[in-house]
């Protein structure tokens, strides 16, 4: 019987996904890593031992093609995504739908397709890489944070549904991580939010630039996989655990006031 373990990591060409794929290969997993255009990857951008395949979460046919070609998955890491900044009042509804397709609906479709393969072997773990922003939303990242929160809430319910089949579901929420994830900036001309948003974005970008290495998140994911009964939620990155705890224990008014202070949101 083949005892080899198989992992599928989305968004494996850079950042957290790349380091997670690397860590899983080093741990002995046979790893399939997805990205939009594997054929465009340069040899030095690839990790030895990773089989790169195409996946576009905006395209349901692309998701279905990946599911069809995948025979066994013991570890599924839903990591691929993009970021967005813009005032809720100004972000076009179509842009909101697109972000949710990428960050929520696409992931749910992939999970639904992989689950029969996990149930067949009566084991497996699904790790959804979200963001600490779902607990402490940065101003003007409200839509992005809500999509990440949707993934976490869905995972909590799914965890109970899959418990009888020996399949574990875990949310991994990074704080500020040094990655080059695509971030779409949406701001109307002469927007009343321009000064506040540009200030918040500059602070956010600086924190990302000085954030934790993506390998920190990969190491956390590897630790979670090794646990027999992992918790539903893990924070990852510098001070992430403390920030997650503060978001739960401190009064909401205190947390909100502190966020506004950090990102220089002034006014009544």
mmCIF file of C-alpha atoms in Angstrom:
data_model
loop_
_atom_site.group_PDB
_atom_site.id
_atom_site.type_symbol
_atom_site.label_atom_id
_atom_site.label_comp_id
_atom_site.label_asym_id
_atom_site.label_seq_id
_atom_site.Cartn_x
_atom_site.Cartn_y
_atom_site.Cartn_z
ATOM 1 C CA UNK A 1 0.000 0.000 0.000
ATOM 2 C CA UNK A 2 1.297 3.456 -0.936
ATOM 3 C CA UNK A 3 1.966 5.379 2.266
ATOM 4 C CA UNK A 4 2.938 8.535 0.447
ATOM 5 C CA UNK A 5 1.045 11.613 1.588
ATOM 6 C CA UNK A 6 -0.265 14.091 -0.970
ATOM 7 C CA UNK A 7 -0.644 17.827 -0.491
ATOM 8 C CA UNK A 8 -2.346 20.429 -2.671
ATOM 9 C CA UNK A 9 -1.307 24.050 -2.109
ATOM 10 C CA UNK A 10 -2.980 26.879 -3.993
ATOM 11 C CA UNK A 11 -1.058 30.027 -4.810
ATOM 12 C CA UNK A 12 2.224 28.136 -4.558
ATOM 13 C CA UNK A 13 4.344 30.320 -6.822
ATOM 14 C CA UNK A 14 5.157 32.966 -4.215
ATOM 15 C CA UNK A 15 4.815 34.101 -0.625
ATOM 16 C CA UNK A 16 3.089 31.906 1.942
ATOM 17 C CA UNK A 17 2.041 29.299 -0.629
ATOM 18 C CA UNK A 18 5.565 28.899 -1.962
ATOM 19 C CA UNK A 19 7.093 28.498 1.490
ATOM 20 C CA UNK A 20 4.338 26.075 2.508
ATOM 21 C CA UNK A 21 4.948 23.961 -0.584
ATOM 22 C CA UNK A 22 8.666 23.962 0.224
ATOM 23 C CA UNK A 23 8.060 22.901 3.829
ATOM 24 C CA UNK A 24 5.722 20.089 2.779
ATOM 25 C CA UNK A 25 8.243 18.717 0.258
ATOM 26 C CA UNK A 26 10.918 18.753 2.945
ATOM 27 C CA UNK A 27 8.514 16.888 5.245
ATOM 28 C CA UNK A 28 8.149 14.128 2.673
ATOM 29 C CA UNK A 29 4.870 15.045 1.002
ATOM 30 C CA UNK A 30 4.209 14.758 -2.709
ATOM 31 C CA UNK A 31 3.142 18.312 -3.422
ATOM 32 C CA UNK A 32 0.993 19.792 -6.153
ATOM 33 C CA UNK A 33 1.199 23.566 -6.249
ATOM 34 C CA UNK A 34 -1.122 25.798 -8.216
ATOM 35 C CA UNK A 35 -0.692 29.172 -9.840
ATOM 36 C CA UNK A 36 -2.362 30.993 -12.703
ATOM 37 C CA UNK A 37 0.346 30.329 -15.310
ATOM 38 C CA UNK A 38 2.844 27.588 -14.362
ATOM 39 C CA UNK A 39 4.409 27.773 -17.821
ATOM 40 C CA UNK A 40 5.613 31.307 -17.065
ATOM 41 C CA UNK A 41 7.550 30.291 -13.958
ATOM 42 C CA UNK A 42 11.311 30.545 -14.340
ATOM 43 C CA UNK A 43 13.391 27.557 -13.206
ATOM 44 C CA UNK A 44 14.749 29.519 -10.247
ATOM 45 C CA UNK A 45 11.191 30.346 -9.144
ATOM 46 C CA UNK A 46 10.241 26.697 -8.843
ATOM 47 C CA UNK A 47 10.779 24.366 -5.903
ATOM 48 C CA UNK A 48 12.195 20.930 -6.584
ATOM 49 C CA UNK A 49 9.599 18.294 -5.831
ATOM 50 C CA UNK A 50 6.560 20.493 -6.518
ATOM 51 C CA UNK A 51 4.315 19.663 -9.466
ATOM 52 C CA UNK A 52 2.995 23.008 -10.712
ATOM 53 C CA UNK A 53 -0.473 23.030 -12.259
ATOM 54 C CA UNK A 54 -2.776 25.840 -13.411
ATOM 55 C CA UNK A 55 -5.630 27.164 -11.309
ATOM 56 C CA UNK A 56 -7.722 30.282 -11.745
ATOM 57 C CA UNK A 57 -10.165 30.630 -8.873
ATOM 58 C CA UNK A 58 -12.182 33.141 -10.888
ATOM 59 C CA UNK A 59 -12.890 30.413 -13.453
ATOM 60 C CA UNK A 60 -15.106 27.534 -12.322
ATOM 61 C CA UNK A 61 -13.964 25.403 -15.281
ATOM 62 C CA UNK A 62 -10.372 25.803 -14.109
ATOM 63 C CA UNK A 63 -11.328 24.680 -10.593
ATOM 64 C CA UNK A 64 -13.213 21.677 -11.945
ATOM 65 C CA UNK A 65 -10.269 20.715 -14.168
ATOM 66 C CA UNK A 66 -7.961 20.680 -11.140
ATOM 67 C CA UNK A 67 -10.423 18.553 -9.167
ATOM 68 C CA UNK A 68 -10.715 16.124 -12.077
ATOM 69 C CA UNK A 69 -6.966 15.638 -12.388
ATOM 70 C CA UNK A 70 -6.402 15.234 -8.641
ATOM 71 C CA UNK A 71 -6.669 11.662 -7.359
ATOM 72 C CA UNK A 72 -5.710 11.923 -3.694
ATOM 73 C CA UNK A 73 -5.337 14.824 -1.280
ATOM 74 C CA UNK A 74 -4.318 14.371 2.337
ATOM 75 C CA UNK A 75 -3.553 18.054 2.944
ATOM 76 C CA UNK A 76 -5.361 20.909 1.198
ATOM 77 C CA UNK A 77 -3.984 24.409 1.788
ATOM 78 C CA UNK A 78 -6.311 27.097 0.445
ATOM 79 C CA UNK A 79 -3.902 29.990 0.193
ATOM 80 C CA UNK A 80 -4.367 31.679 -3.194
ATOM 81 C CA UNK A 81 -5.965 35.095 -3.130
ATOM 82 C CA UNK A 82 -5.618 38.818 -3.595
ATOM 83 C CA UNK A 83 -6.093 41.920 -1.499
ATOM 84 C CA UNK A 84 -8.226 44.992 -1.996
ATOM 85 C CA UNK A 85 -8.419 48.435 -0.427
ATOM 86 C CA UNK A 86 -11.233 50.854 -0.939
ATOM 87 C CA UNK A 87 -14.059 52.588 0.946
ATOM 88 C CA UNK A 88 -17.135 50.389 1.202
ATOM 89 C CA UNK A 89 -19.160 53.298 -0.168
ATOM 90 C CA UNK A 90 -17.069 53.461 -3.339
ATOM 91 C CA UNK A 91 -16.085 49.887 -4.201
ATOM 92 C CA UNK A 92 -18.253 48.818 -7.182
ATOM 93 C CA UNK A 93 -20.493 45.852 -6.465
ATOM 94 C CA UNK A 94 -18.868 43.945 -9.327
ATOM 95 C CA UNK A 95 -15.474 44.359 -7.649
ATOM 96 C CA UNK A 96 -16.935 42.988 -4.417
ATOM 97 C CA UNK A 97 -18.361 39.987 -6.259
ATOM 98 C CA UNK A 98 -15.011 39.349 -7.945
ATOM 99 C CA UNK A 99 -13.154 39.416 -4.636
ATOM 100 C CA UNK A 100 -15.648 37.018 -3.071
ATOM 101 C CA UNK A 101 -15.350 34.686 -6.057
ATOM 102 C CA UNK A 102 -11.594 34.620 -5.568
ATOM 103 C CA UNK A 103 -11.455 34.550 -1.769
ATOM 104 C CA UNK A 104 -14.597 32.596 -0.909
ATOM 105 C CA UNK A 105 -16.694 30.982 -3.648
ATOM 106 C CA UNK A 106 -13.707 29.607 -5.570
ATOM 107 C CA UNK A 107 -12.276 28.059 -2.415
ATOM 108 C CA UNK A 108 -15.621 26.541 -1.463
ATOM 109 C CA UNK A 109 -15.945 24.973 -4.923
ATOM 110 C CA UNK A 110 -12.468 23.481 -4.614
ATOM 111 C CA UNK A 111 -13.177 22.142 -1.126
ATOM 112 C CA UNK A 112 -16.429 20.534 -2.330
ATOM 113 C CA UNK A 113 -14.548 18.777 -5.126
ATOM 114 C CA UNK A 114 -11.712 17.544 -2.916
ATOM 115 C CA UNK A 115 -13.875 16.263 -0.057
ATOM 116 C CA UNK A 116 -14.990 13.007 -1.769
ATOM 117 C CA UNK A 117 -11.324 12.139 -2.262
ATOM 118 C CA UNK A 118 -10.595 12.740 1.420
ATOM 119 C CA UNK A 119 -13.644 10.797 2.581
ATOM 120 C CA UNK A 120 -12.546 7.857 0.471
ATOM 121 C CA UNK A 121 -9.432 7.564 2.660
ATOM 122 C CA UNK A 122 -11.280 8.697 5.811
ATOM 123 C CA UNK A 123 -8.652 11.222 6.738
ATOM 124 C CA UNK A 124 -7.303 14.575 5.668
ATOM 125 C CA UNK A 125 -6.894 18.168 6.747
ATOM 126 C CA UNK A 126 -8.079 21.377 5.120
ATOM 127 C CA UNK A 127 -6.202 24.538 6.069
ATOM 128 C CA UNK A 128 -7.698 27.848 5.023
ATOM 129 C CA UNK A 129 -5.211 30.710 5.056
ATOM 130 C CA UNK A 130 -7.252 33.789 5.912
ATOM 131 C CA UNK A 131 -6.062 36.947 7.647
ATOM 132 C CA UNK A 132 -6.016 38.451 11.097
ATOM 133 C CA UNK A 133 -7.860 41.311 9.393
ATOM 134 C CA UNK A 134 -11.018 39.213 9.785
ATOM 135 C CA UNK A 135 -10.703 39.824 13.548
ATOM 136 C CA UNK A 136 -9.084 43.269 13.431
ATOM 137 C CA UNK A 137 -10.163 44.810 10.111
ATOM 138 C CA UNK A 138 -7.945 47.573 8.810
ATOM 139 C CA UNK A 139 -9.822 50.677 7.658
ATOM 140 C CA UNK A 140 -10.584 50.508 3.923
ATOM 141 C CA UNK A 141 -9.875 46.767 3.842
ATOM 142 C CA UNK A 142 -13.407 46.058 5.025
ATOM 143 C CA UNK A 143 -14.525 44.014 1.998
ATOM 144 C CA UNK A 144 -11.318 41.967 2.004
ATOM 145 C CA UNK A 145 -11.652 41.329 5.751
ATOM 146 C CA UNK A 146 -15.286 40.277 5.357
ATOM 147 C CA UNK A 147 -14.386 37.703 2.691
ATOM 148 C CA UNK A 148 -11.709 36.246 4.968
ATOM 149 C CA UNK A 149 -14.171 36.175 7.855
ATOM 150 C CA UNK A 150 -16.647 34.316 5.657
ATOM 151 C CA UNK A 151 -14.034 31.618 5.042
ATOM 152 C CA UNK A 152 -13.403 31.264 8.768
ATOM 153 C CA UNK A 153 -17.080 30.979 9.701
ATOM 154 C CA UNK A 154 -17.685 28.477 6.897
ATOM 155 C CA UNK A 155 -14.697 26.439 8.101
ATOM 156 C CA UNK A 156 -16.017 26.325 11.668
ATOM 157 C CA UNK A 157 -19.293 24.812 10.495
ATOM 158 C CA UNK A 158 -17.593 22.490 8.024
ATOM 159 C CA UNK A 159 -15.312 21.232 10.782
ATOM 160 C CA UNK A 160 -18.349 19.802 12.597
ATOM 161 C CA UNK A 161 -19.821 18.325 9.422
ATOM 162 C CA UNK A 162 -16.608 16.445 8.629
ATOM 163 C CA UNK A 163 -15.697 15.248 12.117
ATOM 164 C CA UNK A 164 -17.363 11.831 11.605
ATOM 165 C CA UNK A 165 -15.124 11.233 8.571
ATOM 166 C CA UNK A 166 -11.827 11.964 10.280
ATOM 167 C CA UNK A 167 -11.280 15.143 8.255
ATOM 168 C CA UNK A 168 -9.960 18.170 10.137
ATOM 169 C CA UNK A 169 -10.568 21.801 9.179
ATOM 170 C CA UNK A 170 -8.375 24.632 10.441
ATOM 171 C CA UNK A 171 -8.162 28.383 9.874
ATOM 172 C CA UNK A 172 -4.695 29.934 9.789
ATOM 173 C CA UNK A 173 -4.796 33.717 10.118
ATOM 174 C CA UNK A 174 -1.521 35.528 9.387
ATOM 175 C CA UNK A 175 -0.838 39.032 10.604
ATOM 176 C CA UNK A 176 1.480 41.268 8.561
ATOM 177 C CA UNK A 177 3.591 39.017 6.330
ATOM 178 C CA UNK A 178 6.221 40.116 3.796
ATOM 179 C CA UNK A 179 4.544 39.048 0.573
ATOM 180 C CA UNK A 180 3.925 40.625 -2.809
ATOM 181 C CA UNK A 181 0.264 39.632 -2.917
ATOM 182 C CA UNK A 182 -1.638 41.661 -5.487
ATOM 183 C CA UNK A 183 -3.552 44.506 -3.876
ATOM 184 C CA UNK A 184 -6.159 46.401 -5.824
ATOM 185 C CA UNK A 185 -6.650 50.020 -4.792
ATOM 186 C CA UNK A 186 -10.100 51.461 -5.457
ATOM 187 C CA UNK A 187 -10.692 55.148 -4.858
ATOM 188 C CA UNK A 188 -12.957 57.514 -6.743
ATOM 189 C CA UNK A 189 -11.600 60.763 -8.099
ATOM 190 C CA UNK A 190 -12.002 63.563 -5.534
ATOM 191 C CA UNK A 191 -13.074 60.999 -2.938
ATOM 192 C CA UNK A 192 -13.864 62.336 0.525
ATOM 193 C CA UNK A 193 -11.942 59.297 1.822
ATOM 194 C CA UNK A 194 -8.744 59.972 -0.158
ATOM 195 C CA UNK A 195 -6.564 61.424 2.606
ATOM 196 C CA UNK A 196 -7.612 58.876 5.227
ATOM 197 C CA UNK A 197 -7.299 55.915 2.885
ATOM 198 C CA UNK A 198 -3.912 56.907 1.495
ATOM 199 C CA UNK A 199 -2.617 57.340 5.032
ATOM 200 C CA UNK A 200 -4.007 53.977 6.155
ATOM 201 C CA UNK A 201 -2.613 52.270 3.058
ATOM 202 C CA UNK A 202 0.869 53.717 3.638
ATOM 203 C CA UNK A 203 0.843 52.457 7.230
ATOM 204 C CA UNK A 204 -0.435 49.051 6.123
ATOM 205 C CA UNK A 205 2.181 48.763 3.361
ATOM 206 C CA UNK A 206 4.979 49.664 5.778
ATOM 207 C CA UNK A 207 3.830 46.974 8.205
ATOM 208 C CA UNK A 208 3.760 44.398 5.429
ATOM 209 C CA UNK A 209 7.256 45.413 4.320
ATOM 210 C CA UNK A 210 8.491 44.979 7.897
ATOM 211 C CA UNK A 211 6.349 41.927 8.598
ATOM 212 C CA UNK A 212 7.216 38.325 9.304
ATOM 213 C CA UNK A 213 8.780 36.050 6.723
ATOM 214 C CA UNK A 214 6.259 33.802 4.908
ATOM 215 C CA UNK A 215 8.258 30.813 6.175
ATOM 216 C CA UNK A 216 6.859 31.574 9.650
ATOM 217 C CA UNK A 217 3.354 30.794 8.404
ATOM 218 C CA UNK A 218 4.581 27.687 6.576
ATOM 219 C CA UNK A 219 6.173 26.421 9.792
ATOM 220 C CA UNK A 220 2.926 27.015 11.655
ATOM 221 C CA UNK A 221 1.003 25.069 9.006
ATOM 222 C CA UNK A 222 3.432 22.155 9.268
ATOM 223 C CA UNK A 223 3.012 22.098 13.058
ATOM 224 C CA UNK A 224 -0.767 22.083 12.740
ATOM 225 C CA UNK A 225 -0.684 19.169 10.297
ATOM 226 C CA UNK A 226 1.335 17.129 12.803
ATOM 227 C CA UNK A 227 -1.298 17.530 15.530
ATOM 228 C CA UNK A 228 -3.856 14.800 16.090
ATOM 229 C CA UNK A 229 -6.555 17.238 17.202
ATOM 230 C CA UNK A 230 -5.684 20.754 16.013
ATOM 231 C CA UNK A 231 -7.729 23.709 17.213
ATOM 232 C CA UNK A 232 -10.126 25.456 14.824
ATOM 233 C CA UNK A 233 -8.031 28.652 14.682
ATOM 234 C CA UNK A 234 -4.357 29.605 14.729
ATOM 235 C CA UNK A 235 -2.816 33.015 14.285
ATOM 236 C CA UNK A 236 0.573 33.257 12.593
ATOM 237 C CA UNK A 237 3.222 35.940 12.447
ATOM 238 C CA UNK A 238 4.756 38.485 14.798
ATOM 239 C CA UNK A 239 2.424 39.288 17.726
ATOM 240 C CA UNK A 240 -0.429 37.575 15.866
ATOM 241 C CA UNK A 241 -1.454 35.407 18.807
ATOM 242 C CA UNK A 242 -1.543 38.393 21.170
ATOM 243 C CA UNK A 243 -3.532 40.487 18.693
ATOM 244 C CA UNK A 244 -6.064 37.698 18.185
ATOM 245 C CA UNK A 245 -6.451 37.395 21.965
ATOM 246 C CA UNK A 246 -6.919 41.149 22.346
ATOM 247 C CA UNK A 247 -9.630 41.107 19.692
ATOM 248 C CA UNK A 248 -11.539 38.537 21.772
ATOM 249 C CA UNK A 249 -11.001 39.764 25.308
ATOM 250 C CA UNK A 250 -10.949 43.550 25.092
ATOM 251 C CA UNK A 251 -14.108 45.666 24.768
ATOM 252 C CA UNK A 252 -15.046 46.413 21.153
ATOM 253 C CA UNK A 253 -14.916 50.159 21.817
ATOM 254 C CA UNK A 254 -11.305 49.857 23.000
ATOM 255 C CA UNK A 255 -10.304 47.761 19.973
ATOM 256 C CA UNK A 256 -11.962 50.136 17.504
ATOM 257 C CA UNK A 257 -10.416 53.211 19.115
ATOM 258 C CA UNK A 258 -6.984 51.585 18.997
ATOM 259 C CA UNK A 259 -7.346 50.680 15.303
ATOM 260 C CA UNK A 260 -8.371 54.231 14.426
ATOM 261 C CA UNK A 261 -5.403 55.573 16.384
ATOM 262 C CA UNK A 262 -2.931 53.234 14.698
ATOM 263 C CA UNK A 263 -4.174 54.083 11.212
ATOM 264 C CA UNK A 264 -4.668 57.782 11.948
ATOM 265 C CA UNK A 265 -8.412 57.876 11.405
ATOM 266 C CA UNK A 266 -9.435 61.184 12.972
ATOM 267 C CA UNK A 267 -12.759 62.899 13.500
ATOM 268 C CA UNK A 268 -15.786 62.768 15.767
#
